[in-house]
PDB file of C-alpha atoms in Angstrom:
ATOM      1  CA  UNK A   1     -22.099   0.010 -23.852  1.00 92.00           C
ATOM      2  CA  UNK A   2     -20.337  -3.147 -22.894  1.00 94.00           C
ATOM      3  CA  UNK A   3     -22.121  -6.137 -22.048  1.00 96.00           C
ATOM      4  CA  UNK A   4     -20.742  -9.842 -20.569  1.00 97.00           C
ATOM      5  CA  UNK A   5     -22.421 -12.919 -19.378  1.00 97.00           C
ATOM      6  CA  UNK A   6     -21.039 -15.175 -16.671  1.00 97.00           C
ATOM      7  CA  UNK A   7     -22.538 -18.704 -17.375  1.00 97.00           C
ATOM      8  CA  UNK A   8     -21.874 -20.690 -13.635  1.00 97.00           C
ATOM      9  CA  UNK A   9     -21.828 -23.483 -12.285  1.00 96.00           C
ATOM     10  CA  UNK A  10     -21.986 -23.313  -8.214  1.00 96.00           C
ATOM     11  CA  UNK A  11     -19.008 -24.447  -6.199  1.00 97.00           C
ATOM     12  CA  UNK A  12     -18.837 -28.169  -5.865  1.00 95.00           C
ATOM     13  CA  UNK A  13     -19.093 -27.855  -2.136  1.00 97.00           C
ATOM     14  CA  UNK A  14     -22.271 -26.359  -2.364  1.00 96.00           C
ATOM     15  CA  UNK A  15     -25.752 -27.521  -2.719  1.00 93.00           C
ATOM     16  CA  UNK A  16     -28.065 -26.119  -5.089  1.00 89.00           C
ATOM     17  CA  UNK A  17     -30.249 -24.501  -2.526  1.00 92.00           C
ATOM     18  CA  UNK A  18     -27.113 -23.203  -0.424  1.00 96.00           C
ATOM     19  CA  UNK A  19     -25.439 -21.727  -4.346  1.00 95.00           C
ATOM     20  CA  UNK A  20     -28.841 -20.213  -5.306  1.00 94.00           C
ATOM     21  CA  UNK A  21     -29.267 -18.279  -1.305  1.00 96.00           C
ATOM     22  CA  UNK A  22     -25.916 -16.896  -1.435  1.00 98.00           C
ATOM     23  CA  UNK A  23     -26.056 -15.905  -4.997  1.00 97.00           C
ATOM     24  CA  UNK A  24     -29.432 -14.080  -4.441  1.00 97.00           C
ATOM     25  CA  UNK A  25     -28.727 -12.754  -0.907  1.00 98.00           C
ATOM     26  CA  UNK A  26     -24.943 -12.011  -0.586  1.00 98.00           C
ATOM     27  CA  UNK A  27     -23.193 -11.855  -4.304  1.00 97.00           C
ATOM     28  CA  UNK A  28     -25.852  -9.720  -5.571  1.00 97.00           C
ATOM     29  CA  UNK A  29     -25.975  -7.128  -2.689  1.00 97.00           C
ATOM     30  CA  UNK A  30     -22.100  -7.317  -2.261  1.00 97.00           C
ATOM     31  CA  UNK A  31     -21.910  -6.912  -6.180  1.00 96.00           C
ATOM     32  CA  UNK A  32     -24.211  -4.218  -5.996  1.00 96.00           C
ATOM     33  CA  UNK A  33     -22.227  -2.091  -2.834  1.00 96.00           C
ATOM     34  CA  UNK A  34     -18.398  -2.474  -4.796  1.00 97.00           C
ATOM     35  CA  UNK A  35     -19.684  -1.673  -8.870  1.00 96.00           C
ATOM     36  CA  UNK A  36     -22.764   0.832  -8.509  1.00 96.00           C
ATOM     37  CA  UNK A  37     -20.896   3.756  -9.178  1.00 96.00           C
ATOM     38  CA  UNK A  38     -18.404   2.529 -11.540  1.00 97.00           C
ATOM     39  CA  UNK A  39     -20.041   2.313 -14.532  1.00 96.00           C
ATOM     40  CA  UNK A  40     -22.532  -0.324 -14.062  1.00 97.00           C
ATOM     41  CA  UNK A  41     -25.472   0.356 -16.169  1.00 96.00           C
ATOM     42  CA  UNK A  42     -27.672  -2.738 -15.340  1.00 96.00           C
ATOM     43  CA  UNK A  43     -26.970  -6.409 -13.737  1.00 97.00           C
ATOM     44  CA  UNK A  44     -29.480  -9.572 -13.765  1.00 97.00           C
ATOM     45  CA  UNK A  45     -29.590 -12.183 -11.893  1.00 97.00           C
ATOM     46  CA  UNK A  46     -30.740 -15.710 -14.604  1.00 95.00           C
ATOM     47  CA  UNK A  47     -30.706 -18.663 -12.070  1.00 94.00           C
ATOM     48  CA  UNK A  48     -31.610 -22.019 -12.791  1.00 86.00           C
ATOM     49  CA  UNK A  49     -35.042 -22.944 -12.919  1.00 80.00           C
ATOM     50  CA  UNK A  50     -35.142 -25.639 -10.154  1.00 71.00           C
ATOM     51  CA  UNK A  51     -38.816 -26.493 -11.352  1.00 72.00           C
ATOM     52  CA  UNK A  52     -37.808 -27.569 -14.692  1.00 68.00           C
ATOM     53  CA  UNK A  53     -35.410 -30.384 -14.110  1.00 60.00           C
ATOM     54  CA  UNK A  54     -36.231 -32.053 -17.494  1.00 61.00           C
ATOM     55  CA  UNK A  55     -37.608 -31.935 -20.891  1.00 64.00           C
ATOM     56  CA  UNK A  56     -36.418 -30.791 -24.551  1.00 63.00           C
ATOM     57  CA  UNK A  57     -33.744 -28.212 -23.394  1.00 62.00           C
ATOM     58  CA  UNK A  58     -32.414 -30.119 -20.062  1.00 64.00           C
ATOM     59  CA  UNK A  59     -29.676 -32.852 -20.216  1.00 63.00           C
ATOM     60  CA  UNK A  60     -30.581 -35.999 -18.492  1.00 63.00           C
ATOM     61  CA  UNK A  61     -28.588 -35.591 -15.201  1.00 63.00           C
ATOM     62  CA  UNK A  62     -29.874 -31.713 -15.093  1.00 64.00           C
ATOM     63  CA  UNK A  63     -28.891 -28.492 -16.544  1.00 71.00           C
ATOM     64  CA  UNK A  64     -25.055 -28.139 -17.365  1.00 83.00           C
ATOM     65  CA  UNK A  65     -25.061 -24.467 -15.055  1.00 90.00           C
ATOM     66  CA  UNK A  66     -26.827 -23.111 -12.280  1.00 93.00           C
ATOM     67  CA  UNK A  67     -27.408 -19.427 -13.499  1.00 96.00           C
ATOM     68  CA  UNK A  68     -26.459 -16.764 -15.650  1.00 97.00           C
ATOM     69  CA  UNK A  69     -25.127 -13.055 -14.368  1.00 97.00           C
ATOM     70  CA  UNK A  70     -25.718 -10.062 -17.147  1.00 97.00           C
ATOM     71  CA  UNK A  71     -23.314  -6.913 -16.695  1.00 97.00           C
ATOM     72  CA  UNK A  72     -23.957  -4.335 -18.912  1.00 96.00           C
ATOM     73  CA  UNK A  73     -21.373  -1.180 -18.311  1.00 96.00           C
ATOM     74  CA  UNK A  74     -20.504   2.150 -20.097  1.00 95.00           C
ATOM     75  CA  UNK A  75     -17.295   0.678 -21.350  1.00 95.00           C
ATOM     76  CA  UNK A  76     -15.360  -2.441 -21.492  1.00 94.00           C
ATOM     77  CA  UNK A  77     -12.921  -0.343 -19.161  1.00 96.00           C
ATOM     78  CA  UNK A  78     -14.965  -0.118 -16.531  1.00 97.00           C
ATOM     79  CA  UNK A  79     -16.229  -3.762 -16.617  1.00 96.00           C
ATOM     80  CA  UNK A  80     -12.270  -5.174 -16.023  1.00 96.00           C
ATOM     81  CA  UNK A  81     -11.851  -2.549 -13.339  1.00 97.00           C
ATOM     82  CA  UNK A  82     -14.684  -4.010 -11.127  1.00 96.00           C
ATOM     83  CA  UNK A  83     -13.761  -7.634 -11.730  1.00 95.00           C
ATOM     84  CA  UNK A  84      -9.809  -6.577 -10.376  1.00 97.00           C
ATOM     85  CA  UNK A  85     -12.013  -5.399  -7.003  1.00 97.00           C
ATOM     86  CA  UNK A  86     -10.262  -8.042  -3.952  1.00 98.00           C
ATOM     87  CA  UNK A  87     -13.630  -8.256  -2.546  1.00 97.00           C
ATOM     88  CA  UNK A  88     -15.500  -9.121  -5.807  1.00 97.00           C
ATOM     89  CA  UNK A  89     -12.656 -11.641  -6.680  1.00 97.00           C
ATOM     90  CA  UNK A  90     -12.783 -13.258  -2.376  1.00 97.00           C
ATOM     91  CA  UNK A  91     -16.984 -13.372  -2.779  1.00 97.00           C
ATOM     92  CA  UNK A  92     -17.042 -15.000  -6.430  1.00 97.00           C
ATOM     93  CA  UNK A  93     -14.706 -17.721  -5.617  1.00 96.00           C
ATOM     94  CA  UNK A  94     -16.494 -18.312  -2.659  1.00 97.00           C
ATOM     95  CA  UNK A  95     -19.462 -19.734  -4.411  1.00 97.00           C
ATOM     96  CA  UNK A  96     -18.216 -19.882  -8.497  1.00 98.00           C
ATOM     97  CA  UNK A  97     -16.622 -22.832  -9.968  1.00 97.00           C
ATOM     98  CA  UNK A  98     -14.454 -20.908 -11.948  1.00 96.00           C
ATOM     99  CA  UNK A  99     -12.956 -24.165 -13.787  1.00 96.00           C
ATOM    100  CA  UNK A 100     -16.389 -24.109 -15.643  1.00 95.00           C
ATOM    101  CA  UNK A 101     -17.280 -20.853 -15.720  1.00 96.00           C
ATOM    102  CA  UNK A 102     -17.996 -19.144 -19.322  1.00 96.00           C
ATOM    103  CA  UNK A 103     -17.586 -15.178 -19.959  1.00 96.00           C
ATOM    104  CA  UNK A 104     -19.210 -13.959 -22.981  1.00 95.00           C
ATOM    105  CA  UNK A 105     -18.834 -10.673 -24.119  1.00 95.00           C
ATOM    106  CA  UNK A 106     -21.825  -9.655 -26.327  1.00 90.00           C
ATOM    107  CA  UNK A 107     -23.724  -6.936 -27.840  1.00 86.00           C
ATOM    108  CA  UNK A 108     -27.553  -7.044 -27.736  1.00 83.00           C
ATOM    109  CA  UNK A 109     -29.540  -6.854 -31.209  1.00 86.00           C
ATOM    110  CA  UNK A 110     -33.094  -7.080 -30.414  1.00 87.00           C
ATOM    111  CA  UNK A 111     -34.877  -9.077 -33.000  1.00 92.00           C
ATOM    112  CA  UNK A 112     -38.692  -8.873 -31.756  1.00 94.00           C
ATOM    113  CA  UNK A 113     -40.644  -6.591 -28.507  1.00 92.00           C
ATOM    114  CA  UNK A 114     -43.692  -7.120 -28.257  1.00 95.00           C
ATOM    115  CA  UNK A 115     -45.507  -3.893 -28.317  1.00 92.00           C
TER     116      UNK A 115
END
């Protein structure tokens, strides 16, 4: 299994509220219709928490991104094959800053479940 997360930070254009819509109702259906069947094992959706503007894990002028996208697919292969699709490129740049955007590949190691 291959696994990436996108760290974002919302085009500069857009507000918070206008980023967070489109993310949840266009990128993620859009996503959904292009990579189904290609491999895609699971995807999750980690936007900012707009209720928790401050405290011990917040910077002062707010948190650094606006949310976090989880891809897990059967192989590495398959991941680079959806992100070469024109229409996933046309709808990420749409609403990604990708100046600021992190990829990290990872592999999960679960270290507690509650049972």
């Amino acid at each position: 299994m291959y696994t990436v997360a996108f760290i974002i930070k919302r085009n500069p254009a857009m507000s918070l509220d206008e980023f967070l819509s489109y993310y949840r109702d266009h990128h993620g259906p859009l996503m959904i219709e292009h990579i189904k069947d290609k491999g895609l094992i699971s995807y999750e959706h980690f936007p900012v928490d707009i209720a928790v503007t401050s405290g011990r894990y917040v910077a002062s002028d707010g948190p650094a991104f606006d949310a976090i996208s989880i891809y897990s697919f059967e192989t590495e292969e398959q991941a680079e094959a959806c992100w070469a699709i024109p229409e996933v490129i046309e709808d990420s740049r749409a609403f990604i800053d990708f100046d600021t955007m992190v990829a990290l590949p990872a592999n999960r190691r679960t270290v507690f479940r509650a049972p």
